[in-house]
PDB file of C-alpha atoms in Angstrom:
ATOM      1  CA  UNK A 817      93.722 140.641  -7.253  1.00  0.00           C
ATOM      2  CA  UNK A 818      91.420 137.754  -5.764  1.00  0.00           C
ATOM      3  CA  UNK A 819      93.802 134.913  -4.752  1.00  0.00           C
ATOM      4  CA  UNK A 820      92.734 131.816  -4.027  1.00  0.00           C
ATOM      5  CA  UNK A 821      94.863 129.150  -1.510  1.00  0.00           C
ATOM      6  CA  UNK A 822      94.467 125.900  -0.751  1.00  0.00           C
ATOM      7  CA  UNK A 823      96.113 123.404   1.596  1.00  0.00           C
ATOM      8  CA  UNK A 824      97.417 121.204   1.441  1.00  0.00           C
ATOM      9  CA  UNK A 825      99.526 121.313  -1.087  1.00  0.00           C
ATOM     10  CA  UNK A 826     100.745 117.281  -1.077  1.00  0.00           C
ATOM     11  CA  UNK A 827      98.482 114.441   0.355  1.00  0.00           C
ATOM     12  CA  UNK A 828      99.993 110.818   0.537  1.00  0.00           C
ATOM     13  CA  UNK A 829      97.573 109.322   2.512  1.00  0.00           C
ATOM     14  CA  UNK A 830      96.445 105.030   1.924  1.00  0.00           C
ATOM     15  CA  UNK A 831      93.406 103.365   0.710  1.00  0.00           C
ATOM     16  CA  UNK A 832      90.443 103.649   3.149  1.00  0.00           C
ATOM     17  CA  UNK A 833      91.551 106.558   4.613  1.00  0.00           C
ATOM     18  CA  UNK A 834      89.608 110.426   5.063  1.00  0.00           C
ATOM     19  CA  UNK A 835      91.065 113.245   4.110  1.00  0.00           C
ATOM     20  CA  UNK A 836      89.963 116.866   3.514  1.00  0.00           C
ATOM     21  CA  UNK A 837      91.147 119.683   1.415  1.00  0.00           C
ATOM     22  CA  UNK A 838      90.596 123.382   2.159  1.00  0.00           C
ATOM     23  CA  UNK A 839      90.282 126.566  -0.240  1.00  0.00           C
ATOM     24  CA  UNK A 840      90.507 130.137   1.170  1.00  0.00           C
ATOM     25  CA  UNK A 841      90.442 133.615   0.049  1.00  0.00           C
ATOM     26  CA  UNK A 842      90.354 136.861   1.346  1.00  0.00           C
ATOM     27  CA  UNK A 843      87.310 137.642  -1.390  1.00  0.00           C
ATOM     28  CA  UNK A 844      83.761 136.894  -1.621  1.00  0.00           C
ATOM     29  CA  UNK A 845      82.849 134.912  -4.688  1.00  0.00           C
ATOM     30  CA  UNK A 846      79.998 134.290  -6.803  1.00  0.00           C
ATOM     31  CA  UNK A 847      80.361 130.855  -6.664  1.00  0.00           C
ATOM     32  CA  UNK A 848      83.427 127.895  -6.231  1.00  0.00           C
ATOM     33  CA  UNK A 849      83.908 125.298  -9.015  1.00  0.00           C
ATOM     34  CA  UNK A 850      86.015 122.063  -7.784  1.00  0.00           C
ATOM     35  CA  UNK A 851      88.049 120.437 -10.687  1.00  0.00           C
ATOM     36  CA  UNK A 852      90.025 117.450 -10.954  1.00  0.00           C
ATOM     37  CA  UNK A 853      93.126 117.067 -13.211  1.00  0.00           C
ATOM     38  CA  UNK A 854      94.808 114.054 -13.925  1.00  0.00           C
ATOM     39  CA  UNK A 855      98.552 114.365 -15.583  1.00  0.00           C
ATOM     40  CA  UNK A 856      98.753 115.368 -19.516  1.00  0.00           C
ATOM     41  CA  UNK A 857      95.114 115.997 -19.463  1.00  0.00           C
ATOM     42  CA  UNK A 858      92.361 119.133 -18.458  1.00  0.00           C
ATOM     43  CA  UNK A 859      90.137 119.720 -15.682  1.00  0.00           C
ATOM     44  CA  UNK A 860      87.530 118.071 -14.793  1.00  0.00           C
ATOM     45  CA  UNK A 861      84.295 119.702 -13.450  1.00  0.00           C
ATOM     46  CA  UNK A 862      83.337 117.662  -9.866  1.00  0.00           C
ATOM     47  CA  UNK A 863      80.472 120.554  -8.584  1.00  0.00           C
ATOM     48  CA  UNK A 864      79.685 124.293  -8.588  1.00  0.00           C
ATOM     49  CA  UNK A 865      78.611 125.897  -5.473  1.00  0.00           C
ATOM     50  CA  UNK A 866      76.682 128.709  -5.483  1.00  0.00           C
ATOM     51  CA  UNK A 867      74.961 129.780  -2.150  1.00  0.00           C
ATOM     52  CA  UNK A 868      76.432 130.236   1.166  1.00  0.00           C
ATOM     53  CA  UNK A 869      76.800 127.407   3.708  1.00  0.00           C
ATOM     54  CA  UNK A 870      75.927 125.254   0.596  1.00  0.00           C
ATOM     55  CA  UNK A 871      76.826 121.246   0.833  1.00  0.00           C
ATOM     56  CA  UNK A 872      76.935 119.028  -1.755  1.00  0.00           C
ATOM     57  CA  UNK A 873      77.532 115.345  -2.424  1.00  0.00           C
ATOM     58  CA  UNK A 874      79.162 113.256  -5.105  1.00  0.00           C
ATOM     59  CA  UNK A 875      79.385 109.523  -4.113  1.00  0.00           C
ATOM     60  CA  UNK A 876      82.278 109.761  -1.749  1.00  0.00           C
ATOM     61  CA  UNK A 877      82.796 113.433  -2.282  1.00  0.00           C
ATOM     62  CA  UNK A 878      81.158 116.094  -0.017  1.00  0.00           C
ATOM     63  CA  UNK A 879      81.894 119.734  -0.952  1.00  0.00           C
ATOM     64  CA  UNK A 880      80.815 122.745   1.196  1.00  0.00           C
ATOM     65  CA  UNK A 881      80.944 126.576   0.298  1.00  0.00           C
ATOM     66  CA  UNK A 882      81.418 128.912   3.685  1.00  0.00           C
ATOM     67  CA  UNK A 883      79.041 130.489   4.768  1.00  0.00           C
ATOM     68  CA  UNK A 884      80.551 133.920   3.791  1.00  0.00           C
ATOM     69  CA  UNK A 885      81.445 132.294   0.316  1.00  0.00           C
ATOM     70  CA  UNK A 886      84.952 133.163   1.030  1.00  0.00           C
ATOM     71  CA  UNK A 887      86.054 129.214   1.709  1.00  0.00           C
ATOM     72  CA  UNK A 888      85.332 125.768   0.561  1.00  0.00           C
ATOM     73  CA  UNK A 889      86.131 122.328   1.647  1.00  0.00           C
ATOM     74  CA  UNK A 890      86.068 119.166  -0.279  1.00  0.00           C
ATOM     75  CA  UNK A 891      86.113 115.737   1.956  1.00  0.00           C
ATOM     76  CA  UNK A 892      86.711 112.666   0.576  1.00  0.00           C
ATOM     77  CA  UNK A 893      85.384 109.349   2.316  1.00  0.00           C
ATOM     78  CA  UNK A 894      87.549 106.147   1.824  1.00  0.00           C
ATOM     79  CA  UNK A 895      89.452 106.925  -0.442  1.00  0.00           C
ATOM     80  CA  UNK A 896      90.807 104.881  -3.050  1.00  0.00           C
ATOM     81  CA  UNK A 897      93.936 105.233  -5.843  1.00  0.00           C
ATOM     82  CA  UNK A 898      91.248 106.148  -8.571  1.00  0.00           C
ATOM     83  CA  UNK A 899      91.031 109.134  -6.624  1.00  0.00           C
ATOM     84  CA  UNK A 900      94.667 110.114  -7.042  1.00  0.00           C
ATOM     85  CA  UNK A 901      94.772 113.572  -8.706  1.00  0.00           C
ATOM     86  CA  UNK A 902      95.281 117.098  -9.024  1.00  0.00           C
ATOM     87  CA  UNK A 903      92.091 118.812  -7.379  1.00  0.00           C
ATOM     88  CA  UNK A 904      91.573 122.561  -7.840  1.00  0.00           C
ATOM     89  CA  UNK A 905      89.764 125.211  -6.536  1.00  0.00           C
ATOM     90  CA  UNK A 906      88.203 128.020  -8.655  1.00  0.00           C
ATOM     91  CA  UNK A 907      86.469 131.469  -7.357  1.00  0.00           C
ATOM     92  CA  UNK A 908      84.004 132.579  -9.945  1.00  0.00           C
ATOM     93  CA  UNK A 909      83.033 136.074 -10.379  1.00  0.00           C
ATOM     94  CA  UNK A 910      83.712 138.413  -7.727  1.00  0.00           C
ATOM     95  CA  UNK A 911      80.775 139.812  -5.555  1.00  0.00           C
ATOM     96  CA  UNK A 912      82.967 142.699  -4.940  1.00  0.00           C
ATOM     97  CA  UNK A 913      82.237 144.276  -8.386  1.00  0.00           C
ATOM     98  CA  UNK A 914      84.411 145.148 -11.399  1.00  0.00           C
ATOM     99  CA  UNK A 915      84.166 143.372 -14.648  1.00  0.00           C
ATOM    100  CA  UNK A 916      85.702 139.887 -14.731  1.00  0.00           C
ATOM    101  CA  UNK A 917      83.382 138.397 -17.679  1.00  0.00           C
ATOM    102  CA  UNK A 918      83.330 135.348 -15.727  1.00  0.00           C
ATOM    103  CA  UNK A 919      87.339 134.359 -15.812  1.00  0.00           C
ATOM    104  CA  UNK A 920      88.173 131.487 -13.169  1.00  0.00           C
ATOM    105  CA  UNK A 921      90.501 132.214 -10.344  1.00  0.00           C
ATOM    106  CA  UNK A 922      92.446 128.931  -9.475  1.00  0.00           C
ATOM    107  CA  UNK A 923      94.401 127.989  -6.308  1.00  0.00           C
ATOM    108  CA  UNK A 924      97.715 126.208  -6.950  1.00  0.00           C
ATOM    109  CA  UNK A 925      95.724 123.152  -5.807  1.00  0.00           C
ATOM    110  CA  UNK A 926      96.012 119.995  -3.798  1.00  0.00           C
ATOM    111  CA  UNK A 927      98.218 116.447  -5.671  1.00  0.00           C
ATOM    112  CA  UNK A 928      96.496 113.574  -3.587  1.00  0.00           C
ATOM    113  CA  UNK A 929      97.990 110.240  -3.579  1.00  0.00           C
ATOM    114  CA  UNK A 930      96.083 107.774  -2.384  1.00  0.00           C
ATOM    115  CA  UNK A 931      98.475 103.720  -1.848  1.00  0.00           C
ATOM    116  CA  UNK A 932      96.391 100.497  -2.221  1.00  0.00           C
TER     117      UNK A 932
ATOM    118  CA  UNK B1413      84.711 113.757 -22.212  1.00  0.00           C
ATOM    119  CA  UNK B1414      83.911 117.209 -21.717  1.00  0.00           C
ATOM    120  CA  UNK B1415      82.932 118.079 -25.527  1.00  0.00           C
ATOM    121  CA  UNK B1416      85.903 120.732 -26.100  1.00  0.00           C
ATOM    122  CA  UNK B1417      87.878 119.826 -28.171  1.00  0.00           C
ATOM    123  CA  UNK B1418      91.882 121.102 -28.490  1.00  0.00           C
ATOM    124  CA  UNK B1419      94.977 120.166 -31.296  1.00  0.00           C
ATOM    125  CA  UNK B1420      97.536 119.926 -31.035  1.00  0.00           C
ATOM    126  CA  UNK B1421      97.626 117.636 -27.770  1.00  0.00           C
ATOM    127  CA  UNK B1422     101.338 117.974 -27.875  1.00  0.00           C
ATOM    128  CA  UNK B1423     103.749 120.712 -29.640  1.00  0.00           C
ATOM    129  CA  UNK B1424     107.507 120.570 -29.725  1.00  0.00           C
ATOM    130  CA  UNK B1425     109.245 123.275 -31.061  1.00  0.00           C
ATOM    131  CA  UNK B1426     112.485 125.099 -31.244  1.00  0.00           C
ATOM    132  CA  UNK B1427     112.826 128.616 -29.470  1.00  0.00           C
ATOM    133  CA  UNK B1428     111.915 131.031 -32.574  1.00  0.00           C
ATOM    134  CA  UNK B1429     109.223 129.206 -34.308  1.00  0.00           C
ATOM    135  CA  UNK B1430     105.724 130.273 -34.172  1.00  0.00           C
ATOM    136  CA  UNK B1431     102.973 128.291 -33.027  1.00  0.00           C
ATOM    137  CA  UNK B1432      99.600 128.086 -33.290  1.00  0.00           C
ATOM    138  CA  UNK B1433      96.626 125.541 -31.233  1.00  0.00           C
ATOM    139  CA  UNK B1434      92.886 125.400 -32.099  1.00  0.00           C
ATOM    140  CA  UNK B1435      90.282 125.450 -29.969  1.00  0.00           C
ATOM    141  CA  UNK B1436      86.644 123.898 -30.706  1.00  0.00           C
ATOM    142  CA  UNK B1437      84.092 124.676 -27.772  1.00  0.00           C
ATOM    143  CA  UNK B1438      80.787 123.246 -26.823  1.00  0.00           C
ATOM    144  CA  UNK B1439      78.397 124.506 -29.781  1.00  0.00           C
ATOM    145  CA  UNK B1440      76.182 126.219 -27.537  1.00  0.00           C
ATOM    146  CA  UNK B1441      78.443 127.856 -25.484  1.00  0.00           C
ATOM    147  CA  UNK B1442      79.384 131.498 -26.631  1.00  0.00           C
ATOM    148  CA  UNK B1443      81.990 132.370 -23.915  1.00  0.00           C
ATOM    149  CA  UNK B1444      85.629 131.078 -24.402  1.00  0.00           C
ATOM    150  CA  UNK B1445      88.727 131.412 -21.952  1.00  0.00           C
ATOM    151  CA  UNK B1446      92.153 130.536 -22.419  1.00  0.00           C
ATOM    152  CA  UNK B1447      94.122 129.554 -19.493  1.00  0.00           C
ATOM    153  CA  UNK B1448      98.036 128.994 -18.962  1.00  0.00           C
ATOM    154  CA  UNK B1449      98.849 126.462 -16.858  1.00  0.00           C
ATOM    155  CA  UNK B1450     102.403 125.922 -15.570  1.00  0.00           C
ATOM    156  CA  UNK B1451     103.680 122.702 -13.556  1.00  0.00           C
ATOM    157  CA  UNK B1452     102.779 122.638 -10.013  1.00  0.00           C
ATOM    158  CA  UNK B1453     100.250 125.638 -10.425  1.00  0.00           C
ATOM    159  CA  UNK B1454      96.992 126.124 -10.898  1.00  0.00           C
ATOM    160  CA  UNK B1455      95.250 128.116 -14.681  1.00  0.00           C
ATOM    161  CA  UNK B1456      96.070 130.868 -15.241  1.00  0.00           C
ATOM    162  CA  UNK B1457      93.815 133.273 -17.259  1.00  0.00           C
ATOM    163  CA  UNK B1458      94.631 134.782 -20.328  1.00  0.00           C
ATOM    164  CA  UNK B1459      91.842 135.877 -22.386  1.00  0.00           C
ATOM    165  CA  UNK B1460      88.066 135.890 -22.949  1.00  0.00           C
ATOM    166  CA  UNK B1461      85.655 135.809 -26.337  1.00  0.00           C
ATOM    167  CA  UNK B1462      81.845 136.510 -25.987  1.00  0.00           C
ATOM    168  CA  UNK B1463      81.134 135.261 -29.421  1.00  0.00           C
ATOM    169  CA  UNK B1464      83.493 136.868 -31.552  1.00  0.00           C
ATOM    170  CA  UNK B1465      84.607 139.636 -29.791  1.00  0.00           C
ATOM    171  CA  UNK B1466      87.753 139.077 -27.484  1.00  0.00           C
ATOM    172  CA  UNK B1467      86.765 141.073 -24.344  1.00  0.00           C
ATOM    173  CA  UNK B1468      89.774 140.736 -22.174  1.00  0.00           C
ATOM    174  CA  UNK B1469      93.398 140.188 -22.170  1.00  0.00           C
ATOM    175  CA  UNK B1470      95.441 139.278 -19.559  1.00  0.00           C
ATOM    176  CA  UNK B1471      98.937 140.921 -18.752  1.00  0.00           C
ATOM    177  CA  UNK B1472     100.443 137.498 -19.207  1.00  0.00           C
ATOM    178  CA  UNK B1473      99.015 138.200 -22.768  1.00  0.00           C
ATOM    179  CA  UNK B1474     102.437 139.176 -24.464  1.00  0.00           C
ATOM    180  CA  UNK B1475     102.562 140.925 -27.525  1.00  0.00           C
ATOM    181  CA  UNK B1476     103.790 138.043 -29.126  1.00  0.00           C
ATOM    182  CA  UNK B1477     100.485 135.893 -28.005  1.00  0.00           C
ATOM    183  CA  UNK B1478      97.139 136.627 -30.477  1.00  0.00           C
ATOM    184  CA  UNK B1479      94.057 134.659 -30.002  1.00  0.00           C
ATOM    185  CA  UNK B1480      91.316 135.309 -32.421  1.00  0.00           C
ATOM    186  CA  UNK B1481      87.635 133.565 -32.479  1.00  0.00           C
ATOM    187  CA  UNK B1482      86.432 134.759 -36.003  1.00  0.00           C
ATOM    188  CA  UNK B1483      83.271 133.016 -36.757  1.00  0.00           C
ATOM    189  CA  UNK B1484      82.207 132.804 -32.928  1.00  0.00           C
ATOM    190  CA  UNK B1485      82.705 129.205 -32.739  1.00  0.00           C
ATOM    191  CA  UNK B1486      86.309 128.017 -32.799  1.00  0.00           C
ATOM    192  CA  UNK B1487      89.279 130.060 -31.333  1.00  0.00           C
ATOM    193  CA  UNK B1488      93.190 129.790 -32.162  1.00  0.00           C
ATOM    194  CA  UNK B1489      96.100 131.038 -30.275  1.00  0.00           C
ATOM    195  CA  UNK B1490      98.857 131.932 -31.754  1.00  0.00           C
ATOM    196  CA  UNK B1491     102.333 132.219 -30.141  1.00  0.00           C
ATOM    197  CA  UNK B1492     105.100 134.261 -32.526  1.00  0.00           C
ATOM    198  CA  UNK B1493     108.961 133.710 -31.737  1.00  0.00           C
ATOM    199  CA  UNK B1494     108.432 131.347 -28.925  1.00  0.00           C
ATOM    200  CA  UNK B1495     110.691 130.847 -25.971  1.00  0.00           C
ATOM    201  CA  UNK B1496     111.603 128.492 -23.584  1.00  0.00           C
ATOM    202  CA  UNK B1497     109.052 130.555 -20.844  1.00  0.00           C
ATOM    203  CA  UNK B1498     106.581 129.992 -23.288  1.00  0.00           C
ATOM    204  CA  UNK B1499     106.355 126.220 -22.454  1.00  0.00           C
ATOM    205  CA  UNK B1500     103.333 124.955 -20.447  1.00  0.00           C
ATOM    206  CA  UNK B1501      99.709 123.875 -21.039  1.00  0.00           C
ATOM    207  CA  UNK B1502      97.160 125.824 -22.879  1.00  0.00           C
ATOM    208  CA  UNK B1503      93.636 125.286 -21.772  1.00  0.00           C
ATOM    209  CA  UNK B1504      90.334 126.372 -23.484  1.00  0.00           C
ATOM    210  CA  UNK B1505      87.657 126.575 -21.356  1.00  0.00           C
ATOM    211  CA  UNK B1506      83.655 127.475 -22.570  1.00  0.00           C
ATOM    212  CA  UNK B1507      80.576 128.144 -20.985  1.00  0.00           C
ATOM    213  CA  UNK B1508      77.300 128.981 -21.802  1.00  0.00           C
ATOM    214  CA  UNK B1509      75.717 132.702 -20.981  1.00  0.00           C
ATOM    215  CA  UNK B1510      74.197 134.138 -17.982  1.00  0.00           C
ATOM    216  CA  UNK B1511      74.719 134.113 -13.812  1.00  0.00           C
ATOM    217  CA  UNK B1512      76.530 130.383 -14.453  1.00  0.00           C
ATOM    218  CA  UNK B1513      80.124 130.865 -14.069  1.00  0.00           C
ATOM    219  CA  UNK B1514      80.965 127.028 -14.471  1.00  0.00           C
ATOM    220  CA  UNK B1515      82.974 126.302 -16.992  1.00  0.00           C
ATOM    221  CA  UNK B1516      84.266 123.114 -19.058  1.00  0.00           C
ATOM    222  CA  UNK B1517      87.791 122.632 -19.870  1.00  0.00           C
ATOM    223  CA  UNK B1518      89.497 120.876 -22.940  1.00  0.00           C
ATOM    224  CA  UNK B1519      92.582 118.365 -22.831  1.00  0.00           C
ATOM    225  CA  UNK B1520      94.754 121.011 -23.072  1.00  0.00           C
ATOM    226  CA  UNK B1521      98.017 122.102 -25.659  1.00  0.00           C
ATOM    227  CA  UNK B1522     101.193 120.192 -23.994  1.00  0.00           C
ATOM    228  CA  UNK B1523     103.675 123.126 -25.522  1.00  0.00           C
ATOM    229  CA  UNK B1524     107.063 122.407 -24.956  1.00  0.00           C
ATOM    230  CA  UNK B1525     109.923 124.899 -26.388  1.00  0.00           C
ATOM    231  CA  UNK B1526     113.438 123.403 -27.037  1.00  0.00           C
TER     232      UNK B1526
END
């Protein structure tokens, strides 16, 4: 089983502020999907990442896949309380082998808060 | 809006009853997923179509849970003498085929069980 973790698990943190969140695993993945989920509704797509030591960039957002594609990072510049939110984590197919048909592995993801 | 479409939003029922939600993916995209999620956690998978042929079940996949896709385009899943464990949100998820693994969620089934 490929699991997925990220920390942390609460952010509070107030307008203007950095703050990054982190997504491990044990297993080498195909690639890492970030989401983000506000209440009552579905995820989001932010970015896929795809090749090792990969960094992208969404406004604010910077995303980075390990080099080892085991781990991903997603750091968010100045934040503000649009950005409040569930953000998740998702390991694609495993490099490892076996047939997954493509089936997401999520962490248990990261609730930010940001205060104005 | 990601262009998945799910309905109900929001399902209240009473412990017993059977359910069913609809799923309507992105036209293109021939792979569907459903996903459980529960508060506080993350999706969880539960099964896969490639067109019309379901391809993979989860273990959380009771026998009480079917999911069909029969036309290749819109899915259902249907939940048969429901109980209270059975409340949570049920995504649908598509994607298109090849390498890409990145996939594009709906608004997701509220399903609460009384």
């Amino acid at each position: 089983t490929q699991l997925l973790e990220q920390s942390p698990q609460f952010l509070s943190i107030q307008e203007g502020e950095n703050l990054t969140v982190y997504c491990n695993s044990s297993s080498v993945f195909s690639s890492l999907q970030w989401y983000r989920q506000e209440p009552g509704e579905g995820p989001v797509l932010l970015v896929t990442v795809v090749t090792g030591g990969e960094v992208k960039k969404l406004k604010r957002l910077t995303f980075q896949f390990g080099d080892a594609r085991k781990d991903s990072s997603l750091h968010i510049t100045a934040a503000q309380p649009g950005d409040t939110g569930l953000y998740l984590c998702a390991g694609g197919r495993p490099v490892a082998g076996g047939t997954s048909y493509g089936k997401l592995t999520f962490g248990q993801g990261t609730i930010l808060t940001v205060h104005p | 809006d990601t262009g998945v479409s799910q309905n109900p939003r929001h399902k209240i029922t009473k412990r017993g009853q059977n359910v069913t939600f609809r799923c309507d993916p992105i036209s293109e995209h021939n792979r569907l997923y459903w996903y459980r999620q529960t508060l506080g956690q993350g999706p969880e998978f539960l099964t896969y179509f490639q067109n019309e042929a379901q391809l993979e079940k989860s273990r959380l996949l009771s026998d009480r849970f079917s999911a069909e896709r029969p036309k290749g385009s819109f899915s259902t899943l249907e939940i048969q003498r429901t109980e209270q464990g059975d409340s949570a949100m049920y995504l649908c998820a598509c994607r298109r085929g090849g390498a890409t693994d990145t996939q594009y969620f709906g608004p997701g089934t509220r399903l609460t069980v009384l």
